[in-house]
Structures are given as structure tokens and as C-alpha cells.
PDB file of C-alpha atoms in Angstrom:
ATOM      1  CA  UNK A   1       3.167  -7.855 -29.638  1.00  0.00           C
ATOM      2  CA  UNK A   2       4.047  -9.787 -26.136  1.00  0.00           C
ATOM      3  CA  UNK A   3       6.445 -12.667 -27.395  1.00  0.00           C
ATOM      4  CA  UNK A   4       8.336 -13.676 -24.103  1.00  0.00           C
ATOM      5  CA  UNK A   5       3.720 -15.060 -23.483  1.00  0.00           C
ATOM      6  CA  UNK A   6       3.550 -16.068 -27.316  1.00  0.00           C
ATOM      7  CA  UNK A   7       7.389 -18.345 -26.548  1.00  0.00           C
ATOM      8  CA  UNK A   8       6.695 -19.865 -23.593  1.00  0.00           C
ATOM      9  CA  UNK A   9       3.082 -20.592 -24.228  1.00  0.00           C
ATOM     10  CA  UNK A  10       4.352 -22.546 -27.528  1.00  0.00           C
ATOM     11  CA  UNK A  11       7.683 -23.644 -25.018  1.00  0.00           C
ATOM     12  CA  UNK A  12       5.065 -24.888 -21.989  1.00  0.00           C
ATOM     13  CA  UNK A  13       3.256 -26.161 -24.874  1.00  0.00           C
ATOM     14  CA  UNK A  14      -0.359 -24.519 -23.590  1.00  0.00           C
ATOM     15  CA  UNK A  15      -2.495 -23.329 -26.790  1.00  0.00           C
ATOM     16  CA  UNK A  16      -4.264 -19.584 -25.875  1.00  0.00           C
ATOM     17  CA  UNK A  17      -7.724 -22.050 -25.452  1.00  0.00           C
ATOM     18  CA  UNK A  18      -6.349 -23.413 -23.048  1.00  0.00           C
ATOM     19  CA  UNK A  19      -4.622 -20.538 -21.144  1.00  0.00           C
ATOM     20  CA  UNK A  20      -8.113 -18.356 -21.245  1.00  0.00           C
ATOM     21  CA  UNK A  21      -9.530 -21.452 -19.578  1.00  0.00           C
ATOM     22  CA  UNK A  22      -7.439 -22.005 -16.444  1.00  0.00           C
ATOM     23  CA  UNK A  23      -7.390 -18.071 -16.307  1.00  0.00           C
ATOM     24  CA  UNK A  24     -11.124 -17.323 -16.340  1.00  0.00           C
ATOM     25  CA  UNK A  25     -10.576 -15.259 -19.326  1.00  0.00           C
ATOM     26  CA  UNK A  26     -12.482 -15.773 -22.815  1.00  0.00           C
ATOM     27  CA  UNK A  27      -9.736 -16.979 -25.100  1.00  0.00           C
ATOM     28  CA  UNK A  28      -9.533 -13.411 -27.165  1.00  0.00           C
ATOM     29  CA  UNK A  29      -8.825 -11.817 -24.090  1.00  0.00           C
ATOM     30  CA  UNK A  30      -5.400 -13.651 -24.830  1.00  0.00           C
ATOM     31  CA  UNK A  31      -4.736 -12.687 -27.954  1.00  0.00           C
ATOM     32  CA  UNK A  32      -5.208  -9.970 -26.702  1.00  0.00           C
ATOM     33  CA  UNK A  33      -2.256 -10.317 -24.211  1.00  0.00           C
ATOM     34  CA  UNK A  34      -0.278 -11.560 -25.973  1.00  0.00           C
ATOM     35  CA  UNK A  35      -1.178  -9.068 -30.143  1.00  0.00           C
ATOM     36  CA  UNK A  36      -1.997  -6.349 -28.648  1.00  0.00           C
ATOM     37  CA  UNK A  37       0.985  -6.498 -25.692  1.00  0.00           C
ATOM     38  CA  UNK A  38      -2.103  -5.658 -23.482  1.00  0.00           C
ATOM     39  CA  UNK A  39      -1.019  -5.949 -19.259  1.00  0.00           C
ATOM     40  CA  UNK A  40      -3.461  -8.223 -17.595  1.00  0.00           C
ATOM     41  CA  UNK A  41      -5.352  -7.310 -14.376  1.00  0.00           C
ATOM     42  CA  UNK A  42      -3.221  -8.777 -11.637  1.00  0.00           C
ATOM     43  CA  UNK A  43      -4.523 -12.152 -10.436  1.00  0.00           C
ATOM     44  CA  UNK A  44      -4.759 -13.015 -14.322  1.00  0.00           C
ATOM     45  CA  UNK A  45      -1.565 -12.236 -14.348  1.00  0.00           C
ATOM     46  CA  UNK A  46      -0.294 -14.444 -11.037  1.00  0.00           C
ATOM     47  CA  UNK A  47      -2.512 -17.182 -12.614  1.00  0.00           C
ATOM     48  CA  UNK A  48      -1.294 -17.434 -16.181  1.00  0.00           C
ATOM     49  CA  UNK A  49       2.218 -17.067 -14.727  1.00  0.00           C
ATOM     50  CA  UNK A  50       2.283 -20.066 -12.498  1.00  0.00           C
ATOM     51  CA  UNK A  51       0.409 -22.631 -15.477  1.00  0.00           C
ATOM     52  CA  UNK A  52       3.400 -21.179 -17.525  1.00  0.00           C
ATOM     53  CA  UNK A  53       5.686 -21.560 -14.538  1.00  0.00           C
ATOM     54  CA  UNK A  54       7.628 -18.346 -14.880  1.00  0.00           C
ATOM     55  CA  UNK A  55       7.733 -14.813 -13.870  1.00  0.00           C
ATOM     56  CA  UNK A  56       4.654 -12.827 -13.906  1.00  0.00           C
ATOM     57  CA  UNK A  57       7.697  -9.227 -14.160  1.00  0.00           C
ATOM     58  CA  UNK A  58       9.146 -11.310 -17.181  1.00  0.00           C
ATOM     59  CA  UNK A  59       6.141 -11.451 -19.497  1.00  0.00           C
ATOM     60  CA  UNK A  60       4.908  -8.522 -17.976  1.00  0.00           C
ATOM     61  CA  UNK A  61       7.935  -6.340 -17.337  1.00  0.00           C
ATOM     62  CA  UNK A  62       5.495  -3.343 -17.347  1.00  0.00           C
ATOM     63  CA  UNK A  63       4.409  -4.159 -14.349  1.00  0.00           C
ATOM     64  CA  UNK A  64       7.590  -4.066 -12.874  1.00  0.00           C
ATOM     65  CA  UNK A  65       8.283  -1.015 -13.823  1.00  0.00           C
ATOM     66  CA  UNK A  66       4.654   0.692 -12.780  1.00  0.00           C
ATOM     67  CA  UNK A  67       4.558  -0.528  -8.926  1.00  0.00           C
ATOM     68  CA  UNK A  68       8.371   0.725  -8.515  1.00  0.00           C
ATOM     69  CA  UNK A  69       6.540   3.934  -9.991  1.00  0.00           C
ATOM     70  CA  UNK A  70       3.691   3.789  -7.943  1.00  0.00           C
ATOM     71  CA  UNK A  71       5.907   3.113  -4.642  1.00  0.00           C
ATOM     72  CA  UNK A  72       8.249   6.151  -5.522  1.00  0.00           C
ATOM     73  CA  UNK A  73       5.731   8.312  -5.672  1.00  0.00           C
ATOM     74  CA  UNK A  74       3.613   7.251  -2.045  1.00  0.00           C
ATOM     75  CA  UNK A  75       7.109   7.187  -0.563  1.00  0.00           C
ATOM     76  CA  UNK A  76       6.857  11.277  -0.779  1.00  0.00           C
ATOM     77  CA  UNK A  77       2.972  11.418   0.479  1.00  0.00           C
ATOM     78  CA  UNK A  78       3.021  14.032   4.187  1.00  0.00           C
ATOM     79  CA  UNK A  79       0.392  11.103   5.171  1.00  0.00           C
ATOM     80  CA  UNK A  80       1.085   6.988   6.009  1.00  0.00           C
ATOM     81  CA  UNK A  81      -2.925   6.150   7.204  1.00  0.00           C
ATOM     82  CA  UNK A  82      -5.008   8.405   8.285  1.00  0.00           C
ATOM     83  CA  UNK A  83      -7.800   6.988  10.675  1.00  0.00           C
ATOM     84  CA  UNK A  84     -11.674   8.287  10.994  1.00  0.00           C
ATOM     85  CA  UNK A  85     -11.310   8.621  15.352  1.00  0.00           C
ATOM     86  CA  UNK A  86      -9.002   7.985  17.035  1.00  0.00           C
ATOM     87  CA  UNK A  87     -11.315   5.313  19.011  1.00  0.00           C
ATOM     88  CA  UNK A  88      -9.848   3.554  16.386  1.00  0.00           C
ATOM     89  CA  UNK A  89      -5.819   3.374  16.757  1.00  0.00           C
ATOM     90  CA  UNK A  90      -4.718   0.827  19.043  1.00  0.00           C
ATOM     91  CA  UNK A  91      -2.733   1.355  22.538  1.00  0.00           C
ATOM     92  CA  UNK A  92      -0.124   0.204  20.650  1.00  0.00           C
ATOM     93  CA  UNK A  93       0.004   1.759  18.400  1.00  0.00           C
ATOM     94  CA  UNK A  94       0.102   4.499  20.123  1.00  0.00           C
ATOM     95  CA  UNK A  95       3.141   3.126  21.972  1.00  0.00           C
ATOM     96  CA  UNK A  96       4.704   2.307  19.867  1.00  0.00           C
ATOM     97  CA  UNK A  97       4.679   5.369  16.966  1.00  0.00           C
ATOM     98  CA  UNK A  98       5.526   7.505  20.377  1.00  0.00           C
ATOM     99  CA  UNK A  99       8.736   4.806  20.795  1.00  0.00           C
ATOM    100  CA  UNK A 100      10.212   4.234  17.298  1.00  0.00           C
ATOM    101  CA  UNK A 101       9.542   7.876  16.556  1.00  0.00           C
ATOM    102  CA  UNK A 102      13.546   8.918  14.537  1.00  0.00           C
ATOM    103  CA  UNK A 103      12.840  12.001  13.244  1.00  0.00           C
ATOM    104  CA  UNK A 104       9.223  13.688  14.486  1.00  0.00           C
ATOM    105  CA  UNK A 105       6.437  13.616  16.362  1.00  0.00           C
ATOM    106  CA  UNK A 106       3.236  15.545  15.534  1.00  0.00           C
ATOM    107  CA  UNK A 107      -0.172  15.317  17.269  1.00  0.00           C
ATOM    108  CA  UNK A 108      -2.495  17.353  16.110  1.00  0.00           C
ATOM    109  CA  UNK A 109      -5.815  16.917  17.920  1.00  0.00           C
ATOM    110  CA  UNK A 110      -9.075  19.377  19.220  1.00  0.00           C
ATOM    111  CA  UNK A 111      -9.224  18.392  22.605  1.00  0.00           C
ATOM    112  CA  UNK A 112      -6.297  16.162  24.173  1.00  0.00           C
ATOM    113  CA  UNK A 113      -6.901  15.008  27.042  1.00  0.00           C
ATOM    114  CA  UNK A 114      -7.888  11.421  25.846  1.00  0.00           C
ATOM    115  CA  UNK A 115      -3.793  11.288  24.994  1.00  0.00           C
ATOM    116  CA  UNK A 116      -2.914  11.795  28.757  1.00  0.00           C
ATOM    117  CA  UNK A 117      -6.135   9.915  30.122  1.00  0.00           C
ATOM    118  CA  UNK A 118      -5.304   6.872  27.454  1.00  0.00           C
ATOM    119  CA  UNK A 119      -1.136   6.485  27.692  1.00  0.00           C
ATOM    120  CA  UNK A 120      -0.596   8.148  31.377  1.00  0.00           C
ATOM    121  CA  UNK A 121       3.021   8.333  30.016  1.00  0.00           C
ATOM    122  CA  UNK A 122       3.287  10.402  27.667  1.00  0.00           C
ATOM    123  CA  UNK A 123       4.918  13.110  28.651  1.00  0.00           C
ATOM    124  CA  UNK A 124       8.129  11.246  29.320  1.00  0.00           C
ATOM    125  CA  UNK A 125       7.518   9.350  26.096  1.00  0.00           C
ATOM    126  CA  UNK A 126       7.355  12.631  24.471  1.00  0.00           C
ATOM    127  CA  UNK A 127      10.222  13.953  26.297  1.00  0.00           C
ATOM    128  CA  UNK A 128      12.552  10.139  25.648  1.00  0.00           C
ATOM    129  CA  UNK A 129      12.208  10.861  22.753  1.00  0.00           C
ATOM    130  CA  UNK A 130      12.109  15.175  22.571  1.00  0.00           C
ATOM    131  CA  UNK A 131      15.665  13.742  23.993  1.00  0.00           C
ATOM    132  CA  UNK A 132      16.704  11.269  21.661  1.00  0.00           C
ATOM    133  CA  UNK A 133      16.407  14.213  18.673  1.00  0.00           C
ATOM    134  CA  UNK A 134      13.207  13.473  17.892  1.00  0.00           C
ATOM    135  CA  UNK A 135      10.944  16.461  16.837  1.00  0.00           C
ATOM    136  CA  UNK A 136       8.401  17.369  18.566  1.00  0.00           C
ATOM    137  CA  UNK A 137       5.575  19.283  17.565  1.00  0.00           C
ATOM    138  CA  UNK A 138       1.058  19.040  19.721  1.00  0.00           C
ATOM    139  CA  UNK A 139      -0.424  21.648  18.692  1.00  0.00           C
ATOM    140  CA  UNK A 140      -3.804  21.534  20.631  1.00  0.00           C
ATOM    141  CA  UNK A 141      -7.860  22.858  19.334  1.00  0.00           C
ATOM    142  CA  UNK A 142      -9.442  25.462  22.712  1.00  0.00           C
ATOM    143  CA  UNK A 143     -12.049  24.165  23.483  1.00  0.00           C
ATOM    144  CA  UNK A 144     -13.975  27.398  24.685  1.00  0.00           C
ATOM    145  CA  UNK A 145     -13.559  29.060  21.227  1.00  0.00           C
ATOM    146  CA  UNK A 146     -16.288  29.910  19.022  1.00  0.00           C
ATOM    147  CA  UNK A 147     -15.047  27.917  16.047  1.00  0.00           C
ATOM    148  CA  UNK A 148     -15.949  24.732  17.729  1.00  0.00           C
ATOM    149  CA  UNK A 149     -18.949  24.100  16.090  1.00  0.00           C
ATOM    150  CA  UNK A 150     -21.395  22.739  18.230  1.00  0.00           C
ATOM    151  CA  UNK A 151     -22.365  25.928  20.103  1.00  0.00           C
TER     152      UNK A 151
END
């Protein structure tokens, strides 16, 4: 049973019918939140907590636990962002990635001519990064390779 939710509703003076109407769910759903400790969807949690005048983490503390676990898992992932093609990456982002790198700059491209064409200072920027201790790794494909797939 979710005693915190039940007690807060009693303290505020709101019934399950009223909370259900406010949140936009069936009254049975609110009943399950109380009796079986089900955790509502995010928007329903936020609306209910706002109506009751408390933080959602007070009513459903397991949400914080789950959120921390997700953050820890995400921090272990290797890819931070993946773009479908180079045109999807804004010029400012390229520059920021090169100037703000602290540990690694890894570039994997099939043909990197666009890199130097769109960023004329790229060689100097990579050299500066390496000079401040950043590991710089460049990997370019061979445009004449039969592995290209379009020959």
C-alpha cells in the first residue's frame, strides 16, 4: 500500500474521484496507485503531485531510485550521440567538440575531405588538442577500396 499517497490525499482533503478527474485517469487507476503501490506514468505522477502540493519523489520514492539507476547505466555507454550523416552535425558543434575535448578526439570517416573543407582550421585544432594532452585518433577509409560497395 502507498501510505504516503493515501495520507497526503487525506491531509489535503481530496478523494480518489477528484484526483482521478484532475489527473485524467479512471478512479480505479488511482485506487491501484494506493492499494497496490503501482507507479503512475510520469505525466500522471507530476499532475497528481502538483495537485497534492508535494514532490513526486515523496509519493513514489522508487522513481528516484529508478532514475539514478538509468543515469548510471547511461553514463557507462560509449556513444554519447549518433548522427545519421555529417550534414546533421552543426558546424558549431564540430568546433565545440574539437575545442572542448578533454580526453579523446576519435574521428571515423570513410572519406574525410568534408572535414577539412568545412573546418579549414581542423589540423591546427587537432594539434592544439593533442598539445593539451588529448588523445587524437583519426581513421579514414580508402576511397579506392573494393569494400566501398558502390563499385
